[in-house]
Short mmCIF file of C-alpha atoms and ligand atoms in Angstrom, two decimals:
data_model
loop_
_atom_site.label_atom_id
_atom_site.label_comp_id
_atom_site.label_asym_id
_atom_site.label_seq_id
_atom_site.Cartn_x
_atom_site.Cartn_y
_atom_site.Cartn_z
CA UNK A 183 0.00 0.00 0.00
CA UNK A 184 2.78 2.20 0.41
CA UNK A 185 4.38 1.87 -3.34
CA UNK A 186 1.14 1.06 -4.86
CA UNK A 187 -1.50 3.42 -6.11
CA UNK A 188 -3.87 2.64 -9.02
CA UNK A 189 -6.64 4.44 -8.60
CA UNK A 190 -5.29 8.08 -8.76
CA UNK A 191 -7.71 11.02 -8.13
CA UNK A 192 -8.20 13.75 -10.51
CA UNK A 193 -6.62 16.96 -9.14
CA UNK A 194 -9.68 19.76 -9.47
CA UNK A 195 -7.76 22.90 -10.04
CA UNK A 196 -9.71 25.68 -7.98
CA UNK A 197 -9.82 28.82 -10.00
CA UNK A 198 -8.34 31.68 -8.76
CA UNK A 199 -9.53 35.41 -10.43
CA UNK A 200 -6.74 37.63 -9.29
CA UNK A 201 -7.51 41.06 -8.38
CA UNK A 202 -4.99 42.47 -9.94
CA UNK A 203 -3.94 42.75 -13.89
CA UNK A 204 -0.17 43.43 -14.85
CA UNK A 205 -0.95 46.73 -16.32
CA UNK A 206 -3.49 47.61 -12.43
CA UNK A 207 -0.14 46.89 -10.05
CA UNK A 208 0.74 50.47 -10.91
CA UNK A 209 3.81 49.34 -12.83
CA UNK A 210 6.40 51.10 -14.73
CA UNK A 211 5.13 50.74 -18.83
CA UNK A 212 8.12 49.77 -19.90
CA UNK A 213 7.86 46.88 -17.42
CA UNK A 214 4.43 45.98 -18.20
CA UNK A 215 5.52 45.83 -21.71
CA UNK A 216 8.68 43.53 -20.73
CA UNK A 217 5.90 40.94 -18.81
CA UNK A 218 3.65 41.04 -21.56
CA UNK A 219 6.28 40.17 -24.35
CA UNK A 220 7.33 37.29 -22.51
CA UNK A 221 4.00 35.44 -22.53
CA UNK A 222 2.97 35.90 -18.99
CA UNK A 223 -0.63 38.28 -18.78
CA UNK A 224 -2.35 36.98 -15.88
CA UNK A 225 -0.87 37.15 -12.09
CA UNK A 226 -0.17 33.82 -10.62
CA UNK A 227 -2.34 33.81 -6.77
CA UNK A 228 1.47 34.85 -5.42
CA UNK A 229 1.83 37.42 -7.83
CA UNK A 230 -1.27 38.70 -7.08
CA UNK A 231 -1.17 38.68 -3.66
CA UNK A 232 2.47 39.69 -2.97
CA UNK A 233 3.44 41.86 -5.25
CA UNK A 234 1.35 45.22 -3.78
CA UNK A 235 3.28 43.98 -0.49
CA UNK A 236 6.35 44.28 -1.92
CA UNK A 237 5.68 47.09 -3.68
CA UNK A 238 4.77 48.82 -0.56
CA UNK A 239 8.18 48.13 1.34
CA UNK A 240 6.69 45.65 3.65
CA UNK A 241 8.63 42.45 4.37
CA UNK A 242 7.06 39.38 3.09
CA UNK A 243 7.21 35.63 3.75
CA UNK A 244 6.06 33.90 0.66
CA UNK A 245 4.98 30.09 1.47
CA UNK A 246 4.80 28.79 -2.22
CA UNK A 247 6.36 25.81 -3.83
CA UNK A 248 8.41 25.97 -7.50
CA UNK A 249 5.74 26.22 -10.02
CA UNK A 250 3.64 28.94 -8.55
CA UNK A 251 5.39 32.24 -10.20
CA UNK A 252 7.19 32.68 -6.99
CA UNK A 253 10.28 33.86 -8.61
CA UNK A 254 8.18 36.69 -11.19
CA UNK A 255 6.79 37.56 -7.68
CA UNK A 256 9.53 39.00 -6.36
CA UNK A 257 11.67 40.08 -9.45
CA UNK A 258 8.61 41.95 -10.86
CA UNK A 259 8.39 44.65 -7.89
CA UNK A 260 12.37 44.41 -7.24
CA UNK A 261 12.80 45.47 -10.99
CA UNK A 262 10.23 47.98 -10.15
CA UNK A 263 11.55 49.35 -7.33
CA UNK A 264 14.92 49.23 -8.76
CA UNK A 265 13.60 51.11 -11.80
CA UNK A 266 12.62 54.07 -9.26
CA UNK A 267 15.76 54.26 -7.45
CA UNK A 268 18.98 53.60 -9.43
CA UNK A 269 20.45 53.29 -5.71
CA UNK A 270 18.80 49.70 -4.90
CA UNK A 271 20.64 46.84 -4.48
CA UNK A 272 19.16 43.46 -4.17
CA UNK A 273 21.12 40.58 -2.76
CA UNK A 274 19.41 36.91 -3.55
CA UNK A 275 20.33 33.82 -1.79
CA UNK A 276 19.18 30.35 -3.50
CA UNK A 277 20.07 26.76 -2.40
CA UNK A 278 21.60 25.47 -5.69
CA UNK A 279 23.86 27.24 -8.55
CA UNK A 280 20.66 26.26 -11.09
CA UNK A 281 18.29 28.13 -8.86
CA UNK A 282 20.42 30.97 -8.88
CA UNK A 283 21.40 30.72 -12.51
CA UNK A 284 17.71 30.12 -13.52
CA UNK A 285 16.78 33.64 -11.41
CA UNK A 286 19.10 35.34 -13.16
CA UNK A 287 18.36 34.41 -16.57
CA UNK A 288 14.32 35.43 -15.46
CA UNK A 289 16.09 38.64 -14.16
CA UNK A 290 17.70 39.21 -17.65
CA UNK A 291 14.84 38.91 -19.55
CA UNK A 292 12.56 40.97 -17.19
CA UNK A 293 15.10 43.78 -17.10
CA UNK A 294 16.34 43.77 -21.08
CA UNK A 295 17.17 46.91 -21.66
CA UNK A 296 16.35 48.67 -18.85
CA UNK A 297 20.37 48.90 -18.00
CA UNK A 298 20.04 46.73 -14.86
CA UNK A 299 22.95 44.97 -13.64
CA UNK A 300 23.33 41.16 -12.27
CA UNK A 301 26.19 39.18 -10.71
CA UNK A 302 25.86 35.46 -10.05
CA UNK A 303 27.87 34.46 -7.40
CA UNK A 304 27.91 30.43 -6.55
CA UNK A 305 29.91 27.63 -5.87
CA UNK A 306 31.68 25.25 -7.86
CA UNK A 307 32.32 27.95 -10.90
CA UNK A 308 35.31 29.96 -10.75
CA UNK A 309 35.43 32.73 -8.12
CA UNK A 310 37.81 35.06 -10.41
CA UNK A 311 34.83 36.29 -12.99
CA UNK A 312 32.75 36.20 -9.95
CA UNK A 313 34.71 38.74 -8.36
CA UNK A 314 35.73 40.82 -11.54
CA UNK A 315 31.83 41.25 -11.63
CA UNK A 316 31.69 42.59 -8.12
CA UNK A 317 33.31 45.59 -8.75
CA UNK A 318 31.35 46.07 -11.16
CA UNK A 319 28.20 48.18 -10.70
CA UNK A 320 24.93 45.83 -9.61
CA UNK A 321 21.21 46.30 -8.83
CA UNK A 322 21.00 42.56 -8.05
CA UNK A 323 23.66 39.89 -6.98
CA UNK A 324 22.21 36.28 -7.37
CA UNK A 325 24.19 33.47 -5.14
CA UNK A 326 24.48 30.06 -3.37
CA UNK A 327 25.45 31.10 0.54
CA UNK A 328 28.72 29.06 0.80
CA UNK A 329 29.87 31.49 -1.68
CA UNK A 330 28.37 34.74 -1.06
CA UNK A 331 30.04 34.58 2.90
CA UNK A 332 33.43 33.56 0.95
CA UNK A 333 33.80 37.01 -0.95
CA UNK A 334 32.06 38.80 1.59
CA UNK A 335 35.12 37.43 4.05
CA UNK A 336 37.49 38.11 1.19
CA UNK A 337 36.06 41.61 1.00
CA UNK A 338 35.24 41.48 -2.78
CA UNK A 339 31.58 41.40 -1.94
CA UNK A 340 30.59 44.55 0.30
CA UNK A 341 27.12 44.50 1.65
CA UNK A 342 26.34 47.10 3.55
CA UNK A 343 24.62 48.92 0.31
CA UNK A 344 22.25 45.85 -0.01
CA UNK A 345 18.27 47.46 0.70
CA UNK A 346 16.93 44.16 0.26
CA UNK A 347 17.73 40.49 0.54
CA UNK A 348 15.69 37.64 -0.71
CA UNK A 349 15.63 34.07 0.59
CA UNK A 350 14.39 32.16 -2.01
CA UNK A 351 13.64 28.44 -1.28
CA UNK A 352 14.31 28.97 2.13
CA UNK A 353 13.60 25.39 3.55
CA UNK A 354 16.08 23.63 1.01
CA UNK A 355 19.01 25.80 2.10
CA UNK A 356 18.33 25.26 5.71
CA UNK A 357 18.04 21.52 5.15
CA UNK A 358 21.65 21.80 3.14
CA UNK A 359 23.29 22.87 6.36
CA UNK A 360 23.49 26.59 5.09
CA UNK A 361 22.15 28.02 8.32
CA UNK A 362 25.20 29.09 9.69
CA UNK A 363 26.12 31.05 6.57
CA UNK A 364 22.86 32.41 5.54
CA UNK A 365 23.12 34.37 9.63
CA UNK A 366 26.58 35.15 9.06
CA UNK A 367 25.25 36.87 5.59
CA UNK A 368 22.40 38.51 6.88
CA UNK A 369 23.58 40.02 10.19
CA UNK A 370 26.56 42.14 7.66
CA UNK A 371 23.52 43.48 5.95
CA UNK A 372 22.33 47.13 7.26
CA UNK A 373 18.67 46.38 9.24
CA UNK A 374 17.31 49.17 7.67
CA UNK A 375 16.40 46.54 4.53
CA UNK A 376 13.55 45.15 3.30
CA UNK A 377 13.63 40.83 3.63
CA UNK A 378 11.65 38.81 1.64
CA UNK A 379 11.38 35.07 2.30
CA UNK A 380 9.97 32.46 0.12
CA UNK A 381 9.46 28.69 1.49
CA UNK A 382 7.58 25.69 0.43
CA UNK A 383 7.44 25.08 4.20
CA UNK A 384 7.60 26.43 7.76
CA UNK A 385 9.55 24.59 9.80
CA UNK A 386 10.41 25.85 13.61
CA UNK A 387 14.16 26.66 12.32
CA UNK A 388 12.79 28.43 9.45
CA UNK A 389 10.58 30.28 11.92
CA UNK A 390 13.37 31.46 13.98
CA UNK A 391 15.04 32.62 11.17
CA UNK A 392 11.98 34.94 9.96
CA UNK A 393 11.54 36.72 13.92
CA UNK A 394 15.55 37.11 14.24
CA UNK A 395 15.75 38.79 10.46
CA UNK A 396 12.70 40.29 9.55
CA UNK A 397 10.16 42.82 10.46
CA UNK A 398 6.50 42.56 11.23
CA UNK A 399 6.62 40.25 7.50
CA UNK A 400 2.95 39.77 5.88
CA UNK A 401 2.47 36.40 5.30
CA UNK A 402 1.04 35.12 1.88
CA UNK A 403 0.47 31.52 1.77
CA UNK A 404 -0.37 29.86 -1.73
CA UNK A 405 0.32 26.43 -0.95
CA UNK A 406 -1.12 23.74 -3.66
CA UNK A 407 -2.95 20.60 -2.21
CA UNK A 408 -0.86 17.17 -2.04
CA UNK A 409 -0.94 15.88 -5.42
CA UNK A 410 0.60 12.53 -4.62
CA UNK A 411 -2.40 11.04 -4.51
CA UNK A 412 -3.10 11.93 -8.41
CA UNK A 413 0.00 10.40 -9.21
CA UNK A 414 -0.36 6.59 -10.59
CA UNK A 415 1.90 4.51 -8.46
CA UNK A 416 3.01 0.36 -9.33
CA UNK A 417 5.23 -1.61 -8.32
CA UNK A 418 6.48 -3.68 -11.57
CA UNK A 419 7.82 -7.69 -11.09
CA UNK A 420 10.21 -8.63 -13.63
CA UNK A 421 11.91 -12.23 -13.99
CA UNK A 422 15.64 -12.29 -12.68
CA UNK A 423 17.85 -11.22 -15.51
CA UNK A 424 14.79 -9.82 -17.53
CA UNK A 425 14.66 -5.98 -14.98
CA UNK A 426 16.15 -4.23 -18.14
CA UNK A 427 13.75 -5.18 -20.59
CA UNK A 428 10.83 -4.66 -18.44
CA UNK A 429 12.69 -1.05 -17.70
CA UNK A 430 12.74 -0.95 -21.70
CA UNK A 431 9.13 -2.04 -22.49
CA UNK A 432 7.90 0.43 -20.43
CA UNK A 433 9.98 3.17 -21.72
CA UNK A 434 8.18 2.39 -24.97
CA UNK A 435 4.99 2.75 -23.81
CA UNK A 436 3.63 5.86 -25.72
CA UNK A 437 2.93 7.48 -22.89
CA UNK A 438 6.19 7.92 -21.92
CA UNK A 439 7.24 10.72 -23.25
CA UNK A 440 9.74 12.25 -20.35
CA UNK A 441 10.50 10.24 -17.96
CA UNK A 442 12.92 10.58 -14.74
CA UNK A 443 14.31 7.72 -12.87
CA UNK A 444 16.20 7.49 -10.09
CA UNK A 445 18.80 4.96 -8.75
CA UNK A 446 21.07 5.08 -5.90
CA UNK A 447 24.59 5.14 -7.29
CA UNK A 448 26.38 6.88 -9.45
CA UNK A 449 28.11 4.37 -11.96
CA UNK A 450 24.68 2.53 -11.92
CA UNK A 451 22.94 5.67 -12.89
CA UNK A 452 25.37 5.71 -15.60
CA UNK A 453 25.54 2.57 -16.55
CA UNK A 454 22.06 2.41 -17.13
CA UNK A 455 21.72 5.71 -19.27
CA UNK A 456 24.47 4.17 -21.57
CA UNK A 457 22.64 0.53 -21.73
CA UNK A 458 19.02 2.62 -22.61
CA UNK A 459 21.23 4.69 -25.33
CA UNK A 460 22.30 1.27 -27.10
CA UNK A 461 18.47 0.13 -26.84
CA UNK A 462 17.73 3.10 -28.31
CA UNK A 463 16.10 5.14 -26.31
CA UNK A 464 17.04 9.03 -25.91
CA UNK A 465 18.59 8.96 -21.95
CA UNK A 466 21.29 11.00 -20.00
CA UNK A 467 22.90 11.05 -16.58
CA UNK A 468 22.68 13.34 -14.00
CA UNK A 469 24.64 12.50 -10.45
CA UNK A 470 27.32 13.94 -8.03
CA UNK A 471 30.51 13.77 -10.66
CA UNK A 472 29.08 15.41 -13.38
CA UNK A 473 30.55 19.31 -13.97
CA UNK A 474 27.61 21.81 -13.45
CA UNK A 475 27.75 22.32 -17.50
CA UNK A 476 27.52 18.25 -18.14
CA UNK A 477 23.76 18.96 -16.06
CA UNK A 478 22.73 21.77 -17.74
CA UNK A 479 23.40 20.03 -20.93
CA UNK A 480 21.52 16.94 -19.85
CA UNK A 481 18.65 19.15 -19.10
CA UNK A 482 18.39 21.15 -21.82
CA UNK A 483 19.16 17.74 -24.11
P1 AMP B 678 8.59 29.55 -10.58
O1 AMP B 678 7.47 29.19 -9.67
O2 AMP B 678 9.15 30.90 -10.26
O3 AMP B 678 9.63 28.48 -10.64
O4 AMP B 678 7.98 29.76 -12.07
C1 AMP B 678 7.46 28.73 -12.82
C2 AMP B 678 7.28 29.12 -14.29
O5 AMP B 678 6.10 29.90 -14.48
C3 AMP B 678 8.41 29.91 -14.90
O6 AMP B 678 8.78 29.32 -16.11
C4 AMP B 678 7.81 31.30 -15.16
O7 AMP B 678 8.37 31.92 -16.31
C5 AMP B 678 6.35 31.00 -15.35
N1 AMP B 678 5.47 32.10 -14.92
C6 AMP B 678 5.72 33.00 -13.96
N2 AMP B 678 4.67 33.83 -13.79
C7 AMP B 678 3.73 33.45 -14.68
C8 AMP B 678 2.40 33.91 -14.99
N3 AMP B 678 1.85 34.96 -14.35
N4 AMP B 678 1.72 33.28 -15.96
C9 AMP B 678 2.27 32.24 -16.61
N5 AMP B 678 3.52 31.74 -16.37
C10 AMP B 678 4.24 32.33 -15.40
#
């Protein structure tokens, strides 16, 4: 009963009608223009409901999974903001150098043209362009904590002109073990900021974190139901020496059209994205060895 689950329920989508349009937020036109040209015209519920909050200065906690519009949510009044007061500097903390890399390249598009400036600063990728583009003048600086603290400690990386800091994904870098950092990072940055703080979940640690470094936050809570129990669920027998071609027959199913699986090691991860290339079937590798380009490559592949 655990691994099996048949019967999946259909997942009724409650309609939200937001209360706000792009062009009603009281937006910069250029901005609304920007949003509009890449494909997005109606507010997400988190756009809608955090964005005027933002807007307004207050601090926010945002609890909203990936997949909601969180990250339009706060880059859309930041670029905003930003637009008004060439002064602004936005710091962003993420848990993984994709995350960060992935709000960046939102940040790019949202802000083409509009002579905004971005540094990406994470682990794992050489520090030396990293720091070149510190010195540089930036309205945002994107990065992992483990290597934000490093050039802040270095002093490449000064802080205290930073008016607002985003947590983004809050709970994953607290369960990474970057608690200690992400303190260390926030107590160099002047209080007189605004902190916005985006989690799929609250737990007590996150909590603590939101009373010790924010003030009086609004809390906007989109949270989507469990859809595990939508998701078909079987376990599959096989005969002995026969797991591959079961693997295989099922790959050719024609409703598998992108497919994930996951295995425990590394070389049998591999191993078995190399056997499904020889069977013919489209596959790549992703696991702990592989350079941060060899996984964007697999994804974008
Ligand atoms: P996120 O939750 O930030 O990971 O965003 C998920 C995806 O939704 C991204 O690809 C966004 O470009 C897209 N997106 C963000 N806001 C909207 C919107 N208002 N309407 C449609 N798509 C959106």
């Amino acid at each position: 009963s655990r691994f099996i689950n048949t019967t999946p329920t259909k997942v009724v989508e409650e309609v939200y009608t937001p209360t706000h349009q792009f062009d009603t937020f009281g937006l910069n036109h250029k901005l609304v223009q920007k949003i509009a040209s890449m494909g997005i015209d109606t507010p997400t519920p988190i756009q809608d409901q955090i964005i005027p909050e933002i807007l307004k200065g207050n601090d926010v906690i945002g609890l909203a999974e990936t997949g909601t519009g969180k990250t339009a949510a706060f880059l859309i009044p930041l670029v905003e903001k930003t637009l008004a007061d060439d002064k602004r500097q936005t710091l962003i903390m993420a848990p993984t150098r994709e995350l960060a890399l992935q709000i960046n390249e939102e940040l790019r598009k949202l802000a083409k043209g509009l002579n905004m400036y971005s540094t990406v600063c994470v682990g794992g990728m050489n520090i030396g362009p990293q720091v070149k583009g510190l010195k540089q003048k930036n309205h945002f600086v994107i990065g992992t904590p483990g290597r934000l603290l490093d050039l802040i400690r270095q002093k490449h990386f000064d802080t205290k002109r930073i008016t607002t800091v985003v947590l983004d994904e809050a709970d994953r870098m607290l369960d990474m073990g970057f608690i200690h950092d992400m303190r260390k990072i926030l107590s160099t940055v002047p209080t007189k900021r605004e902190t916005l703080f985006f989690s799929a979940t609250m737990t007590p640690e996150a909590k603590k974190l939101t009373s010790d470094f924010m003030q009086k936050p609004i809390e906007v809570s989109v949270k989507k139901q469990d859809v595990t129990t939508s998701i078909r669920q079987d376990v599959v027998p096989y005969k002995h020496d026969q797991k591959f071609e079961t693997l295989v027959a099922l790959l050719n199913k024609p409703e598998a059209t992108r497919v994930i699986i996951f295995g425990s090691m590394k070389f049998a991860v591999k191993r078995l994205a190399n056997d499904l290339v020889k069977a013919g079937i489209k596959a790549d590798c992703i696991h702990g060895n592989k350079t941060h380009k060899q996984r964007v490559n697999a994804l974008n592949a």
